[in-house]
XYZ file of C-alpha atoms in Angstrom:
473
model
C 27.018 139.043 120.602
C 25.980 137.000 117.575
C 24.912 139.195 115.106
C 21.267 138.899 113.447
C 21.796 136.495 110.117
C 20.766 137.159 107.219
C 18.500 134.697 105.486
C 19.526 133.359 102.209
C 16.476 132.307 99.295
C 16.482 128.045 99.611
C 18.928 126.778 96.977
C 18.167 123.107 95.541
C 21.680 122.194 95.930
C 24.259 124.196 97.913
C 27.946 123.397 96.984
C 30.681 124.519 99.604
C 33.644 125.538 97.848
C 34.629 126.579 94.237
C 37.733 124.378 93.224
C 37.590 121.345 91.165
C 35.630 119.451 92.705
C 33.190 122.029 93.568
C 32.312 123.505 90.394
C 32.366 120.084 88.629
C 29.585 119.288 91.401
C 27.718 122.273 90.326
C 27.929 122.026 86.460
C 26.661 118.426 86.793
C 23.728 119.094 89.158
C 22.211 121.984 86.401
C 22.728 119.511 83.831
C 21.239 116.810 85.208
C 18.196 118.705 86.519
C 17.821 122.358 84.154
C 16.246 125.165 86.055
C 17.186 124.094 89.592
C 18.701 126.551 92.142
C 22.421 125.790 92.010
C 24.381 128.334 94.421
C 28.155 127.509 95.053
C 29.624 129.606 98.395
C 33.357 130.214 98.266
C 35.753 132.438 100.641
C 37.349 134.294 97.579
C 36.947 135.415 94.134
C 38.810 133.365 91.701
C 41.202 130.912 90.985
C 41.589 129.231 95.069
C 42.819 126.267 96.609
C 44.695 123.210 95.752
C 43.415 123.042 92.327
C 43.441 126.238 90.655
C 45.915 128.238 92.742
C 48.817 125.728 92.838
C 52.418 127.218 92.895
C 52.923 125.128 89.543
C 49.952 126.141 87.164
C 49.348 122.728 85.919
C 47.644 119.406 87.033
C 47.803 116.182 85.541
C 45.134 114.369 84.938
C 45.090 110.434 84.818
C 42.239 109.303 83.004
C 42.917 105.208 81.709
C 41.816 104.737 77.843
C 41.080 101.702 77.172
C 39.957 98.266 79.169
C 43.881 97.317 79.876
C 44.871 100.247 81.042
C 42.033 100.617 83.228
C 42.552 97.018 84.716
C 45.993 98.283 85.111
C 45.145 101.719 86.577
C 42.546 99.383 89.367
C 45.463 96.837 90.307
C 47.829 99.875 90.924
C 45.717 102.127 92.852
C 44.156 99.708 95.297
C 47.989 98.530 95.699
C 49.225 101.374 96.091
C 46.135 102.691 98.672
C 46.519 99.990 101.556
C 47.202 99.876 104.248
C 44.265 102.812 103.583
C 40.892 102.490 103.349
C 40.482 102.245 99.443
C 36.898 100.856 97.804
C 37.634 98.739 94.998
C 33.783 100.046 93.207
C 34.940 103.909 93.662
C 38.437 102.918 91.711
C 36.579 100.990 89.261
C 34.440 104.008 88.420
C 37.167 106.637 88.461
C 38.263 104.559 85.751
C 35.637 104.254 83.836
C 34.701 107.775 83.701
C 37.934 110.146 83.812
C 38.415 110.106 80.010
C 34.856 111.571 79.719
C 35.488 114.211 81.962
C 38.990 114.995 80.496
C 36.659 115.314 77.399
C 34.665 117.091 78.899
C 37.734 119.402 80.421
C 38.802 119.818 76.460
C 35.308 120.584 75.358
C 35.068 123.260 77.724
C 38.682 125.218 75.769
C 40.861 124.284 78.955
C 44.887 124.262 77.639
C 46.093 120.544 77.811
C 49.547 120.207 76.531
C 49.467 118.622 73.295
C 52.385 117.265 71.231
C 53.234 118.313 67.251
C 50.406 117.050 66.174
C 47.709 118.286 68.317
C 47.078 114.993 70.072
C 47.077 115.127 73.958
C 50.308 114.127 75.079
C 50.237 111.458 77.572
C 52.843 111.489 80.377
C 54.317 108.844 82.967
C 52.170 109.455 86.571
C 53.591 109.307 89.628
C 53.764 105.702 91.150
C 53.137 104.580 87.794
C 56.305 105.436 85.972
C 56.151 103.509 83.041
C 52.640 103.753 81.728
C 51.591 106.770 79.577
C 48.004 107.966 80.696
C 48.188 111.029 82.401
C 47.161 114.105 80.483
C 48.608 117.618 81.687
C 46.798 120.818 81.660
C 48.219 124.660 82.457
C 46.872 128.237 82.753
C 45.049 127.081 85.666
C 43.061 130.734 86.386
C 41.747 129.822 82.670
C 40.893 126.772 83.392
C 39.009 127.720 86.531
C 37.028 130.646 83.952
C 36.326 128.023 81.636
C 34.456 125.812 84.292
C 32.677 128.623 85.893
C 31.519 130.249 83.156
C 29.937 127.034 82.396
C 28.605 126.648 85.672
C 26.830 130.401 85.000
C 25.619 129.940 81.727
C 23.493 127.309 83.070
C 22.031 129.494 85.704
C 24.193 128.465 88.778
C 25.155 131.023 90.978
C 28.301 131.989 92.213
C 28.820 133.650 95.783
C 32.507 134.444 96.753
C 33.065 135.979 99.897
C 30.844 133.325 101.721
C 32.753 130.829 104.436
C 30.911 128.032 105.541
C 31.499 127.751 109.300
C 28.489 125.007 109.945
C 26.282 122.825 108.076
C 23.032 123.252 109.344
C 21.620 120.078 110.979
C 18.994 119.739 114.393
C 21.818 117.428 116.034
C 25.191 115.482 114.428
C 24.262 113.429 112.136
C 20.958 114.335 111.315
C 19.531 115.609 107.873
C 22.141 118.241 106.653
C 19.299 121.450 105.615
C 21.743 123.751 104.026
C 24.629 126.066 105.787
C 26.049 128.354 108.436
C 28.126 131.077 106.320
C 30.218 134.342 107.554
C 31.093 136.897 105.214
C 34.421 138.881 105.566
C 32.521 141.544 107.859
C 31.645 138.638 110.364
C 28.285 138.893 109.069
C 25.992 135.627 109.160
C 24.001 134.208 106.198
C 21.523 131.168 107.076
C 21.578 129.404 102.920
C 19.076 126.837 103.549
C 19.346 123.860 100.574
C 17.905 120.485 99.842
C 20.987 119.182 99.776
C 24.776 120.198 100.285
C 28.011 119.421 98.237
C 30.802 119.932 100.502
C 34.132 120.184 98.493
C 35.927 122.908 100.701
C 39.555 121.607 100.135
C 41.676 119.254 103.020
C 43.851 120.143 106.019
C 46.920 121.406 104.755
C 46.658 125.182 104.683
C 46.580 124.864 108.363
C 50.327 123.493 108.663
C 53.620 126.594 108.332
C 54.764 125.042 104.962
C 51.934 123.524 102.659
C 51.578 124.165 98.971
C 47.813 124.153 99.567
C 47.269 127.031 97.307
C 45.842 130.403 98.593
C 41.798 130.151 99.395
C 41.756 127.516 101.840
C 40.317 127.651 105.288
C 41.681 123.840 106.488
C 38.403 123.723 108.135
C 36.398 120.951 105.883
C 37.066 118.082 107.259
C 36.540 119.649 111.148
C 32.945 120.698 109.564
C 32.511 117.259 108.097
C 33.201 115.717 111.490
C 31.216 118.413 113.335
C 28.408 117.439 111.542
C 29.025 113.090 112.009
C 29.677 112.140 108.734
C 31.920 108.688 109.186
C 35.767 109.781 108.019
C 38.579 107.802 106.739
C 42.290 107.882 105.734
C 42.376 111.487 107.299
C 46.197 110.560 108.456
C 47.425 110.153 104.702
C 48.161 113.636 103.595
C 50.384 113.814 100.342
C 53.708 115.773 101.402
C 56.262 116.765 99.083
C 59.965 118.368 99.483
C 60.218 121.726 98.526
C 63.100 124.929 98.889
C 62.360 127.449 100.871
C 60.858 130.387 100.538
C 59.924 129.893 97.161
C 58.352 126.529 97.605
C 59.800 124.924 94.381
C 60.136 121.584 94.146
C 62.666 119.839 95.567
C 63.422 116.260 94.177
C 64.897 114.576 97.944
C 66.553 111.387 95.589
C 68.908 114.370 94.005
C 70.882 113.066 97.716
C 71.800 109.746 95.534
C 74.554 112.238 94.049
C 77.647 112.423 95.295
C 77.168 116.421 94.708
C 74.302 116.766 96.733
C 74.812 116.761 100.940
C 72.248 116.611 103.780
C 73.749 118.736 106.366
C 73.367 118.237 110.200
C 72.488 121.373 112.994
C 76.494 121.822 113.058
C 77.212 122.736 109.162
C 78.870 118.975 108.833
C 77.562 116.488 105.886
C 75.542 113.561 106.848
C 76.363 110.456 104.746
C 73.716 108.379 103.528
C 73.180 105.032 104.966
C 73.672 101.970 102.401
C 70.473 100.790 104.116
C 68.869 103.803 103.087
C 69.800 104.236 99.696
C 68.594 100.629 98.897
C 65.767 100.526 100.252
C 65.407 103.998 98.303
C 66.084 102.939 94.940
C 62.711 103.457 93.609
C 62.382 107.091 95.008
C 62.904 109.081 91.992
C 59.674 107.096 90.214
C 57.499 109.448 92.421
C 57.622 113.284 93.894
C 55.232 112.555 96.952
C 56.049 110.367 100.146
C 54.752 107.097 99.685
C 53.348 106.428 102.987
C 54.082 102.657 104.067
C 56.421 102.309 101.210
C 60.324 101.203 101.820
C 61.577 104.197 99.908
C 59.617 106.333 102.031
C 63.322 105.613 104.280
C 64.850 108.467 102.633
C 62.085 110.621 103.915
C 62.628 109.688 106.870
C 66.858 109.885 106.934
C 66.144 113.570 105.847
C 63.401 114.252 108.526
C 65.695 113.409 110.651
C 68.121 116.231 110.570
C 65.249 118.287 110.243
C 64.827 121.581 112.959
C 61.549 121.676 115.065
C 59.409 122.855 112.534
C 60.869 119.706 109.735
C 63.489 122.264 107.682
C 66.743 120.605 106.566
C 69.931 122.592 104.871
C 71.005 120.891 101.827
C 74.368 121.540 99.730
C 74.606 121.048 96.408
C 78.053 121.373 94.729
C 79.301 121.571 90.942
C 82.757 120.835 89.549
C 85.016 123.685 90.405
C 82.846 125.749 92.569
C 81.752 126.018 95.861
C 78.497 124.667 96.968
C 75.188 126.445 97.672
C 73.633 125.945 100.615
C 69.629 126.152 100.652
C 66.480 125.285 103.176
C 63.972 122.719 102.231
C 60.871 121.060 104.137
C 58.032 118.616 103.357
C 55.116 120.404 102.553
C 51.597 119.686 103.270
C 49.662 118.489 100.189
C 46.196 117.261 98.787
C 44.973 114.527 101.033
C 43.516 111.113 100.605
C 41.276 111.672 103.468
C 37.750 112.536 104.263
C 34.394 111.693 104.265
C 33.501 108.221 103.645
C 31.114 108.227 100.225
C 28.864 105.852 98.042
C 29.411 105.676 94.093
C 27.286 108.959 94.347
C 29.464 110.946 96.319
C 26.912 110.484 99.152
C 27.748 110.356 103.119
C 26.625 108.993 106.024
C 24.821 111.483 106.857
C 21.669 112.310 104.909
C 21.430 115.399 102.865
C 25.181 115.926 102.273
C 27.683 114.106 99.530
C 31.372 115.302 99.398
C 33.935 115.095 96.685
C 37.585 116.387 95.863
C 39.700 116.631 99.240
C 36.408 115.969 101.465
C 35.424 112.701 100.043
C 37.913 109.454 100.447
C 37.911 105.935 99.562
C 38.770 105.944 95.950
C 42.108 106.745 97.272
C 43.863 105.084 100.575
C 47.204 105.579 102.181
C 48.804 106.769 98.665
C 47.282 107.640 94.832
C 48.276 107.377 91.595
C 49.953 110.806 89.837
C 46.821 112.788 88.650
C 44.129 110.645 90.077
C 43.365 113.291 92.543
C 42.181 115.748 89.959
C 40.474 112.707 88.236
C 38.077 112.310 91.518
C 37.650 116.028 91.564
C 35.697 115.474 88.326
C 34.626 111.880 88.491
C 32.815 112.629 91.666
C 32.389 115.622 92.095
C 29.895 115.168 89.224
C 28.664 112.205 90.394
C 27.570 114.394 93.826
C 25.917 117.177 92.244
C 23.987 114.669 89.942
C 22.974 113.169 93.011
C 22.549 116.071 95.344
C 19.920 117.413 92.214
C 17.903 114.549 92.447
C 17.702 114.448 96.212
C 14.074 115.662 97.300
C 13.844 113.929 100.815
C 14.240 117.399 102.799
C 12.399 117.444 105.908
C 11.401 121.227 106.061
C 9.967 121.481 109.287
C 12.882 120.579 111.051
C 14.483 123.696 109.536
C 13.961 126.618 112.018
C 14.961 124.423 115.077
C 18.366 123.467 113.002
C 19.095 126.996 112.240
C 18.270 128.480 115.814
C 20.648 125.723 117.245
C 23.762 126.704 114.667
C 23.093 129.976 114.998
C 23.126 129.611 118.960
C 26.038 127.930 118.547
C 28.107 129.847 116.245
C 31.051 132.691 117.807
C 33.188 134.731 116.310
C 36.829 136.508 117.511
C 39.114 137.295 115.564
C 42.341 137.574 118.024
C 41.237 134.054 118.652
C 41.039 132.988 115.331
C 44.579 134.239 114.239
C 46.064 132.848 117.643
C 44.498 129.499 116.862
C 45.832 129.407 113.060
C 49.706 130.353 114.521
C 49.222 127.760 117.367
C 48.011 124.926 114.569
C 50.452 126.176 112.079
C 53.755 125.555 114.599
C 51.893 122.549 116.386
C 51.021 120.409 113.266
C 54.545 121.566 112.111
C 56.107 120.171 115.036
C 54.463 116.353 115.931
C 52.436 116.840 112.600
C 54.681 115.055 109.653
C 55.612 111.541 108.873
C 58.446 110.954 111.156
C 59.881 108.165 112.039
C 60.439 109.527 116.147
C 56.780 108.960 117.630
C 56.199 112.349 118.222
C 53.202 112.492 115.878
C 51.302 110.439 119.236
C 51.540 114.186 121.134
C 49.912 115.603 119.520
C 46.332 114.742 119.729
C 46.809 115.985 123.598
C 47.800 119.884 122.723
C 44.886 119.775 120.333
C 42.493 118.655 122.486
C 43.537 120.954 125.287
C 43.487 124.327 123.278
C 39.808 122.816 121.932
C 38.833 123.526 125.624
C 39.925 126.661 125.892
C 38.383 128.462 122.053
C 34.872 129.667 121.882
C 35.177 131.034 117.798
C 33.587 128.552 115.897
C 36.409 128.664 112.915
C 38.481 127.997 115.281
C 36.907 125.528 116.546
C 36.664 123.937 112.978
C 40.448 124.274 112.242
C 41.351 122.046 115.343
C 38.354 119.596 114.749
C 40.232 119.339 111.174
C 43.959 119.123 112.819
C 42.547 116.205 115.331
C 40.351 114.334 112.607
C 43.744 114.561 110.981
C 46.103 113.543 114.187
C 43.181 110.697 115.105
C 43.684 108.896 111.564
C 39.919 109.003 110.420
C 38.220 105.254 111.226
């Protein structure tokens, strides 16, 4: 039985999720409009998801200084996005504005690595290995204080322990009035809002080996879809090698060395194609996959040793001594996918802007090193600026959107965990860039254990793993 919700006082604008992107949204919507209700729902307390609770503790931040390197910084990233669905206005602005908000990051007291004397040091970005714009910050949990203490000393609230299972609408597509949320008890809270920032984080905490960070639910973009905003680039997740268990980077061009061996199931080296290693040669000027790239052929020469579930045994051997064996895998990362948005972080649907992992087109297939944390801040204040200004609720249609979510809504636990193993060993399994066509099963498995689920998170999680298998429009 649906328990009774509990009704929530009407926030002015409602952000989903308390990353980056999420409390950048926030901090800009009380500063654009002082005195507005600001709430931001989270699952946890603390320092979550892909951008504060990242195995590393650092991010880099690209952020273009002057007018060449910003024309620079536009020619590479729409490159680099295609054959993805990348905007040439949302590049321009991301670099126009991420040296303000790295600025604004500094102003704040978050640690940026700095060289002797005191400047920011600028590093090489990923994709972009000879230019020098990418700023690096550390001490992430600090950094994630920094911003929400900022966020609460303008009056926003903060409410951990809050999932948001639904957006609350009167059909798909329809004026988005706020949001469905379950506390850890299963309890229900109706937060009705005049406008909603959705920046819940991408799809890769649902796969067996992500570095997603610990927070995230994988369910944003199946609540994105649920509620018909138009989706893009969902396919293009950023995957990176890493050792297992640890999850420590793994640089997969270290196989260039003659010291360094890809085994097969049977124990025996595999040696590297001359095809492979040419078309490779650029490999080591970037940690992610580049999807559609010609280098991305080493990725593939290693996937394919993999075991069912993408693990591959490397050996790597020093002069005199016998060589370690260890297990890597390509780990789900930060996505370019998600809800198509306007230069305001705005959907399609009315009501509800996205930004960070739930927002695309500022990115396509691949992005530049540290451009991801740029959008967190580029547009995720560029939605809550927005979303504060955004007075168009329709108010009466309120009770009839809440009775139908709340109608709607199931919970079961068994379910729920079965669901997350199934998705975890299925996305696993027909989910990464191979080069085999398995990846085309696996819309079918999804789509049949959709049928058979009633719990609405679970329901979510496999809305996110097919808007994920289906490729977005």
């Amino acid at each position: 039985m649906t328990p009774r919700p509990a009704l929530l006082p009407e926030a002015d604008v409602l952000v989903l999720g308390a990353g980056l992107a999420g409390l950048a949204a926030a901090r800009a919507a009380l500063e654009a409009s002082p005195g507005s209700v600001v709430a931001v729902a989270a699952p946890g307390d603390g320092p979550s998801g892909s951008s504060f609770a990242n195995i590393h503790d650092r991010l880099g931040l690209h952020a273009p200084a002057t007018a060449a390197e910003r024309q620079d910084f536009c020619r590479e990233a729409l490159t680099l996005g295609r054959p993805g669905m990348v905007r040439e206005d949302l590049v321009k602005i991301l670099s126009q504005e991420a040296l303000d908000q790295r600025h604004g990051l500094e102003a704040l007291g978050v640690s940026f690595v700095r060289d002797d004397g005191g400047a920011v040091r600028l590093f090489p970005a990923c994709f972009s290995p000879r230019s020098r714009r990418a700023a690096v910050f550390y001490d992430l949990a600090h950094a994630s204080r920094c911003l929400a203490g900022r966020v609460t000393a303008l009056g926003g609230r903060l409410a951990p322990g809050l999932t948001a299972v639904s957006l609350l609408q009167e059909s798909p597509g329809a004026r988005v009035l706020g949001a469905l949320c379950e506390d850890a008890a299963g309890g229900l809270h109706v937060w009705p809002a005049r406008a909603v920032v959705a920046a819940m984080g991408g799809p890769a905490p649902l796969f067996l080996h992500n570095q997603a960070g610990r927070g995230g639910t994988g369910t944003g973009h199946g609540i994105l879809a649920d509620a018909g905003a138009v989706m893009a680039n969902t396919a293009y997740l950023q995957w990176m090698w890493a050792r297992l268990p640890d999850r420590a980077f793994w640089p997969v061009w270290s196989l260039f060395s003659d010291a360094t061996s890809l085994l097969d199931s049977q124990g025996h080296p595999v040696p590297l194609p001359d095809t492979v290693r040419a078309a490779a040669a650029s490999r080591a000027e970037h940690c992610p996959l580049g999807h559609g790239l010609a280098d991305a052929a080493l990725d593939r020469f290693v996937l394919g040793q993999t075991d069912e579930v993408g693990v591959a045994v490397i050996r790597a051997s020093t002069p005199g001594q016998i060589g370690e064996s260890f297990r890597v895998a390509l780990m789900a990362h930060a996505g370019n996918g998600g809800a198509v948005i306007d230069g305001h972080g705005r959907t399609t649907v009315p009501g509800l802007f996205a930004a960070g992992e739930c927002a695309t087109g500022m990115h396509g297939a691949n992005r530049l090193g540290g451009a991801m944390v740029a959008a967190c801040l580029v547009f995720g204040a560029r939605a809550g600026k927005a979303a504060a200004t955004d007075t168009a609720a329709a108010r009466d249609t309120l009770p009839g959107a809440v009775a139908r979510c709340v109608h709607e809504h199931h919970r079961d636990l068994r379910q729920r965990a079965a669901t997350r193993r199934f998705l975890a060993h299925a996305l696993q399994r027909y989910g990464l860039p191979r080069d085999d066509g398995r990846d085309q099963k696996l819309v079918k498995p999804l789509a049949e254990r959709r049928r058979t689920i009633s719990d609405t998170q679970s329901v979510r999680m496999i809305d996110s793993a097919l808007t994920f298998a289906l490729g977005g429009c």
